[in-house]
Amino acid sequence: IKELIDDYLDSRGDGQGLEEALSKISRFAIVSKVGREIRFSVKIVRDVMNSGDDPKMPRFRLFVRKIRLLEEMQKSAGEQFMNIGGFEKVDPLTGVPDRASFEKLLEMVNYYIGKGEVIACLALLHVDHLAELREKHGNEFAEKALKKLTYLCSSNLREDDRVGQLGPDRYGVIVVDTTLENAKIPLNRIRWMFAADPMEASGQKIPLTLTAT
């Protein structure tokens, strides 16, 4: 990885096209001393600029993970949507993993964080004043608001990120391979989109807001 970056900087030092250059090593393998091939994946994340940084030189973070880890995470995530032994694995209202399934996914991600193999951020989301809105406009209105919330999360997050239920009206989002500051970008976009599209009730447009912590 260092050799590829050095070669790039020798030929071009303005930071333009670096993402494309680094994409050449998105996957590679190393043979261990005992002859075992270990496969790795490299994820490139554009980082937040600091106040003293040159605005013309973008910052990047590289995350190297074992392919086996990726496969385990994808397999585990897929299992959240399976019904095993008659137990429901998804929230029947929104179709995202229910609380038990999402907590299992959190445990797995936390395990790999502890091993230093992945970084992740957890955000808690809820519709502001939902209890009052439910009382005033009915349960169907509240359910549509929650469906809208989870739809915006699913459609605006990356494939590796996950949204799931943490309570009757509360949901969580796991954003992987990014810093806290970068994780705020898609979450703020979701908050803006949620507020920018009021819902209707009794012929009136009802403004809604979303809190993410």
mmCIF file of C-alpha atoms in Angstrom:
data_model
loop_
_atom_site.group_PDB
_atom_site.id
_atom_site.type_symbol
_atom_site.label_atom_id
_atom_site.label_comp_id
_atom_site.label_asym_id
_atom_site.label_seq_id
_atom_site.Cartn_x
_atom_site.Cartn_y
_atom_site.Cartn_z
ATOM 1 C CA ILE A 1 0.000 0.000 0.000
ATOM 2 C CA LYS A 2 2.784 2.413 0.959
ATOM 3 C CA GLU A 3 4.661 1.695 -2.277
ATOM 4 C CA LEU A 4 1.585 2.443 -4.366
ATOM 5 C CA ILE A 5 0.974 5.723 -2.538
ATOM 6 C CA ASP A 6 4.642 6.726 -2.852
ATOM 7 C CA ASP A 7 4.577 6.015 -6.598
ATOM 8 C CA TYR A 8 1.444 8.104 -6.945
ATOM 9 C CA LEU A 9 2.893 11.037 -4.996
ATOM 10 C CA ASP A 10 6.091 10.924 -7.070
ATOM 11 C CA SER A 11 4.062 11.417 -10.249
ATOM 12 C CA ARG A 12 1.248 13.592 -8.941
ATOM 13 C CA GLY A 13 1.040 15.340 -5.599
ATOM 14 C CA ASP A 14 -2.222 17.282 -5.788
ATOM 15 C CA GLY A 15 -4.422 14.520 -4.386
ATOM 16 C CA GLN A 16 -6.570 14.366 -7.515
ATOM 17 C CA GLY A 17 -7.336 10.845 -8.687
ATOM 18 C CA LEU A 18 -5.897 9.256 -5.540
ATOM 19 C CA GLU A 19 -9.086 7.302 -4.919
ATOM 20 C CA GLU A 20 -8.812 5.756 -8.385
ATOM 21 C CA ALA A 21 -5.138 4.923 -7.853
ATOM 22 C CA LEU A 22 -5.786 3.272 -4.496
ATOM 23 C CA SER A 23 -8.699 1.270 -5.914
ATOM 24 C CA LYS A 24 -6.090 -0.928 -7.631
ATOM 25 C CA ILE A 25 -5.390 -2.510 -4.245
ATOM 26 C CA SER A 26 -8.985 -2.891 -3.097
ATOM 27 C CA ARG A 27 -8.218 -6.596 -2.602
ATOM 28 C CA PHE A 28 -4.925 -8.436 -2.232
ATOM 29 C CA ALA A 29 -3.444 -11.538 -0.617
ATOM 30 C CA ILE A 30 -0.323 -12.264 1.422
ATOM 31 C CA VAL A 31 1.222 -15.705 1.863
ATOM 32 C CA SER A 32 2.176 -16.431 5.470
ATOM 33 C CA LYS A 33 5.364 -18.168 6.610
ATOM 34 C CA VAL A 34 3.525 -21.493 6.723
ATOM 35 C CA GLY A 35 2.308 -21.065 3.131
ATOM 36 C CA ARG A 36 -1.257 -20.047 3.999
ATOM 37 C CA GLU A 37 -2.835 -17.391 1.793
ATOM 38 C CA ILE A 38 -4.522 -14.602 3.761
ATOM 39 C CA ARG A 39 -6.828 -12.376 1.752
ATOM 40 C CA PHE A 40 -7.403 -8.715 2.603
ATOM 41 C CA SER A 41 -9.771 -5.955 1.559
ATOM 42 C CA VAL A 42 -8.918 -2.256 1.573
ATOM 43 C CA LYS A 43 -11.649 0.338 2.026
ATOM 44 C CA ILE A 44 -10.836 3.966 1.186
ATOM 45 C CA VAL A 45 -12.765 6.641 3.090
ATOM 46 C CA ARG A 46 -12.482 10.358 2.367
ATOM 47 C CA ASP A 47 -11.648 12.010 5.691
ATOM 48 C CA VAL A 48 -12.761 15.309 7.201
ATOM 49 C CA MET A 49 -10.457 18.245 6.532
ATOM 50 C CA ASN A 50 -8.892 19.981 9.524
ATOM 51 C CA SER A 51 -8.826 23.762 9.740
ATOM 52 C CA GLY A 52 -5.113 23.953 8.897
ATOM 53 C CA ASP A 53 -5.194 21.554 5.947
ATOM 54 C CA ASP A 54 -4.610 22.574 2.348
ATOM 55 C CA PRO A 55 -8.131 22.574 0.774
ATOM 56 C CA LYS A 56 -6.635 21.364 -2.507
ATOM 57 C CA MET A 57 -5.213 18.203 -0.883
ATOM 58 C CA PRO A 58 -7.975 15.803 0.211
ATOM 59 C CA ARG A 59 -7.438 13.519 3.187
ATOM 60 C CA PHE A 60 -8.138 9.785 3.123
ATOM 61 C CA ARG A 61 -8.229 6.944 5.621
ATOM 62 C CA LEU A 62 -7.497 3.369 4.612
ATOM 63 C CA PHE A 63 -8.980 0.412 6.462
ATOM 64 C CA VAL A 64 -7.472 -3.026 5.888
ATOM 65 C CA ARG A 65 -9.626 -5.996 6.844
ATOM 66 C CA LYS A 66 -9.393 -9.719 6.370
ATOM 67 C CA ILE A 67 -11.763 -11.041 3.718
ATOM 68 C CA ARG A 68 -12.833 -13.725 6.186
ATOM 69 C CA LEU A 69 -13.997 -10.985 8.570
ATOM 70 C CA LEU A 70 -16.058 -9.369 5.811
ATOM 71 C CA GLU A 71 -17.643 -12.695 4.927
ATOM 72 C CA GLU A 72 -18.505 -13.370 8.584
ATOM 73 C CA MET A 73 -20.106 -9.941 8.976
ATOM 74 C CA GLN A 74 -22.123 -10.319 5.770
ATOM 75 C CA LYS A 75 -23.260 -13.805 6.782
ATOM 76 C CA SER A 76 -24.268 -12.636 10.240
ATOM 77 C CA ALA A 77 -26.121 -9.642 8.832
ATOM 78 C CA GLY A 78 -27.996 -11.890 6.415
ATOM 79 C CA GLU A 79 -29.037 -14.176 9.247
ATOM 80 C CA GLN A 80 -30.795 -11.283 10.954
ATOM 81 C CA PHE A 81 -33.517 -11.532 8.306
ATOM 82 C CA MET A 82 -34.085 -15.262 8.692
ATOM 83 C CA ASN A 83 -36.865 -16.803 10.726
ATOM 84 C CA ILE A 84 -35.391 -19.638 12.748
ATOM 85 C CA GLY A 85 -37.530 -21.918 14.915
ATOM 86 C CA GLY A 86 -40.589 -19.745 14.405
ATOM 87 C CA PHE A 87 -39.061 -16.683 16.075
ATOM 88 C CA GLU A 88 -39.561 -13.396 14.273
ATOM 89 C CA LYS A 89 -36.245 -11.815 13.292
ATOM 90 C CA VAL A 90 -37.490 -8.550 11.805
ATOM 91 C CA ASP A 91 -39.675 -5.707 12.966
ATOM 92 C CA PRO A 92 -43.012 -6.525 11.276
ATOM 93 C CA LEU A 93 -43.815 -2.839 10.768
ATOM 94 C CA THR A 94 -40.658 -1.677 9.014
ATOM 95 C CA GLY A 95 -38.930 -4.907 7.925
ATOM 96 C CA VAL A 96 -35.602 -4.000 9.575
ATOM 97 C CA PRO A 97 -33.953 -6.329 12.154
ATOM 98 C CA ASP A 98 -35.869 -6.420 15.429
ATOM 99 C CA ARG A 99 -34.262 -5.502 18.747
ATOM 100 C CA ALA A 100 -32.945 -8.982 19.576
ATOM 101 C CA SER A 101 -31.384 -9.401 16.129
ATOM 102 C CA PHE A 102 -29.930 -5.897 16.078
ATOM 103 C CA GLU A 103 -28.397 -6.338 19.540
ATOM 104 C CA LYS A 104 -26.694 -9.532 18.324
ATOM 105 C CA LEU A 105 -25.271 -7.582 15.397
ATOM 106 C CA LEU A 106 -24.057 -4.890 17.812
ATOM 107 C CA GLU A 107 -22.321 -7.531 19.918
ATOM 108 C CA MET A 108 -20.537 -8.913 16.872
ATOM 109 C CA VAL A 109 -19.412 -5.474 15.667
ATOM 110 C CA ASN A 110 -18.233 -4.586 19.179
ATOM 111 C CA TYR A 111 -16.227 -7.827 19.285
ATOM 112 C CA TYR A 112 -14.335 -6.901 16.109
ATOM 113 C CA ILE A 113 -13.855 -3.340 17.359
ATOM 114 C CA GLY A 114 -12.191 -4.789 20.446
ATOM 115 C CA LYS A 115 -9.839 -6.793 18.220
ATOM 116 C CA GLY A 116 -8.961 -3.639 16.300
ATOM 117 C CA GLU A 117 -10.232 -5.094 13.007
ATOM 118 C CA VAL A 118 -13.022 -2.601 12.382
ATOM 119 C CA ILE A 119 -14.200 0.824 13.527
ATOM 120 C CA ALA A 120 -17.864 1.769 13.718
ATOM 121 C CA CYS A 121 -20.249 4.407 15.021
ATOM 122 C CA LEU A 122 -23.685 3.817 16.527
ATOM 123 C CA ALA A 123 -26.457 6.404 16.171
ATOM 124 C CA LEU A 124 -29.804 6.338 17.983
ATOM 125 C CA LEU A 125 -32.755 7.718 16.008
ATOM 126 C CA HIS A 126 -36.254 8.691 17.040
ATOM 127 C CA VAL A 127 -39.063 10.815 15.657
ATOM 128 C CA ASP A 128 -39.516 13.892 17.824
ATOM 129 C CA HIS A 129 -42.773 14.105 19.816
ATOM 130 C CA LEU A 130 -44.043 10.858 18.309
ATOM 131 C CA ALA A 131 -46.260 10.062 21.319
ATOM 132 C CA GLU A 132 -48.053 13.403 20.958
ATOM 133 C CA LEU A 133 -48.336 12.934 17.198
ATOM 134 C CA ARG A 134 -49.798 9.463 17.716
ATOM 135 C CA GLU A 135 -52.355 10.794 20.196
ATOM 136 C CA LYS A 136 -53.345 13.678 17.935
ATOM 137 C CA HIS A 137 -53.276 12.050 14.500
ATOM 138 C CA GLY A 138 -53.682 8.355 15.247
ATOM 139 C CA ASN A 139 -51.554 5.224 15.293
ATOM 140 C CA GLU A 140 -51.548 4.839 11.491
ATOM 141 C CA PHE A 141 -49.913 8.260 11.146
ATOM 142 C CA ALA A 142 -47.207 7.306 13.679
ATOM 143 C CA GLU A 143 -46.531 4.011 11.927
ATOM 144 C CA LYS A 144 -46.116 5.795 8.568
ATOM 145 C CA ALA A 145 -43.596 8.127 10.216
ATOM 146 C CA LEU A 146 -41.536 5.166 11.447
ATOM 147 C CA LYS A 147 -41.689 3.519 8.017
ATOM 148 C CA LYS A 148 -40.493 6.782 6.501
ATOM 149 C CA LEU A 149 -37.608 6.890 8.981
ATOM 150 C CA THR A 150 -36.359 3.378 8.245
ATOM 151 C CA TYR A 151 -36.853 3.806 4.489
ATOM 152 C CA LEU A 152 -34.670 6.932 4.452
ATOM 153 C CA CYS A 153 -32.012 5.125 6.484
ATOM 154 C CA SER A 154 -31.981 2.079 4.219
ATOM 155 C CA SER A 155 -31.873 4.150 1.033
ATOM 156 C CA ASN A 156 -29.197 6.635 2.171
ATOM 157 C CA LEU A 157 -26.717 4.384 3.961
ATOM 158 C CA ARG A 158 -23.997 2.245 2.407
ATOM 159 C CA GLU A 159 -24.315 -1.486 1.858
ATOM 160 C CA ASP A 160 -22.116 -2.281 4.879
ATOM 161 C CA ASP A 161 -24.101 -0.025 7.251
ATOM 162 C CA ARG A 162 -27.075 -1.383 9.185
ATOM 163 C CA VAL A 163 -30.320 -0.028 10.625
ATOM 164 C CA GLY A 164 -32.362 -1.921 13.216
ATOM 165 C CA GLN A 165 -34.965 -1.589 15.960
ATOM 166 C CA LEU A 166 -33.925 -0.738 19.529
ATOM 167 C CA GLY A 167 -37.333 -0.018 21.008
ATOM 168 C CA PRO A 168 -40.997 0.444 20.051
ATOM 169 C CA ASP A 169 -40.296 3.861 18.490
ATOM 170 C CA ARG A 170 -36.493 3.958 18.513
ATOM 171 C CA TYR A 171 -34.028 2.695 15.918
ATOM 172 C CA GLY A 172 -30.277 2.360 15.703
ATOM 173 C CA VAL A 173 -27.824 2.777 12.840
ATOM 174 C CA ILE A 174 -24.381 1.173 12.669
ATOM 175 C CA VAL A 175 -22.035 3.100 10.374
ATOM 176 C CA VAL A 176 -18.822 1.154 9.765
ATOM 177 C CA ASP A 177 -15.334 2.071 8.570
ATOM 178 C CA THR A 178 -15.663 5.789 9.195
ATOM 179 C CA THR A 179 -14.938 8.498 11.731
ATOM 180 C CA LEU A 180 -17.538 10.093 13.973
ATOM 181 C CA GLU A 181 -17.432 13.305 11.950
ATOM 182 C CA ASN A 182 -17.926 11.446 8.655
ATOM 183 C CA ALA A 183 -20.753 9.367 10.143
ATOM 184 C CA LYS A 184 -22.649 12.590 10.822
ATOM 185 C CA ILE A 185 -22.812 13.393 7.098
ATOM 186 C CA PRO A 186 -25.346 10.715 6.023
ATOM 187 C CA LEU A 187 -27.221 11.008 9.336
ATOM 188 C CA ASN A 188 -27.669 14.768 8.913
ATOM 189 C CA ARG A 189 -28.772 14.162 5.318
ATOM 190 C CA ILE A 190 -31.426 11.718 6.583
ATOM 191 C CA ARG A 191 -32.586 14.240 9.204
ATOM 192 C CA TRP A 192 -32.864 16.954 6.553
ATOM 193 C CA MET A 193 -34.792 14.735 4.119
ATOM 194 C CA PHE A 194 -37.131 13.609 6.907
ATOM 195 C CA ALA A 195 -37.945 17.204 7.867
ATOM 196 C CA ALA A 196 -38.156 18.457 4.269
ATOM 197 C CA ASP A 197 -41.096 16.190 3.416
ATOM 198 C CA PRO A 198 -44.056 16.822 5.801
ATOM 199 C CA MET A 199 -46.719 14.140 6.171
ATOM 200 C CA GLU A 200 -50.412 14.743 5.688
ATOM 201 C CA ALA A 201 -53.179 14.210 8.244
ATOM 202 C CA SER A 202 -56.762 15.469 8.074
ATOM 203 C CA GLY A 203 -55.921 17.485 4.989
ATOM 204 C CA GLN A 204 -53.039 19.296 6.680
ATOM 205 C CA LYS A 205 -49.284 19.031 6.230
ATOM 206 C CA ILE A 206 -47.692 17.987 9.509
ATOM 207 C CA PRO A 207 -44.008 18.922 9.927
ATOM 208 C CA LEU A 208 -41.815 16.200 11.387
ATOM 209 C CA THR A 209 -38.306 16.277 12.814
ATOM 210 C CA LEU A 210 -35.844 13.544 13.657
ATOM 211 C CA THR A 211 -33.256 13.397 16.420
ATOM 212 C CA ALA A 212 -30.014 11.452 15.993
ATOM 213 C CA THR A 213 -27.633 10.982 18.936
#
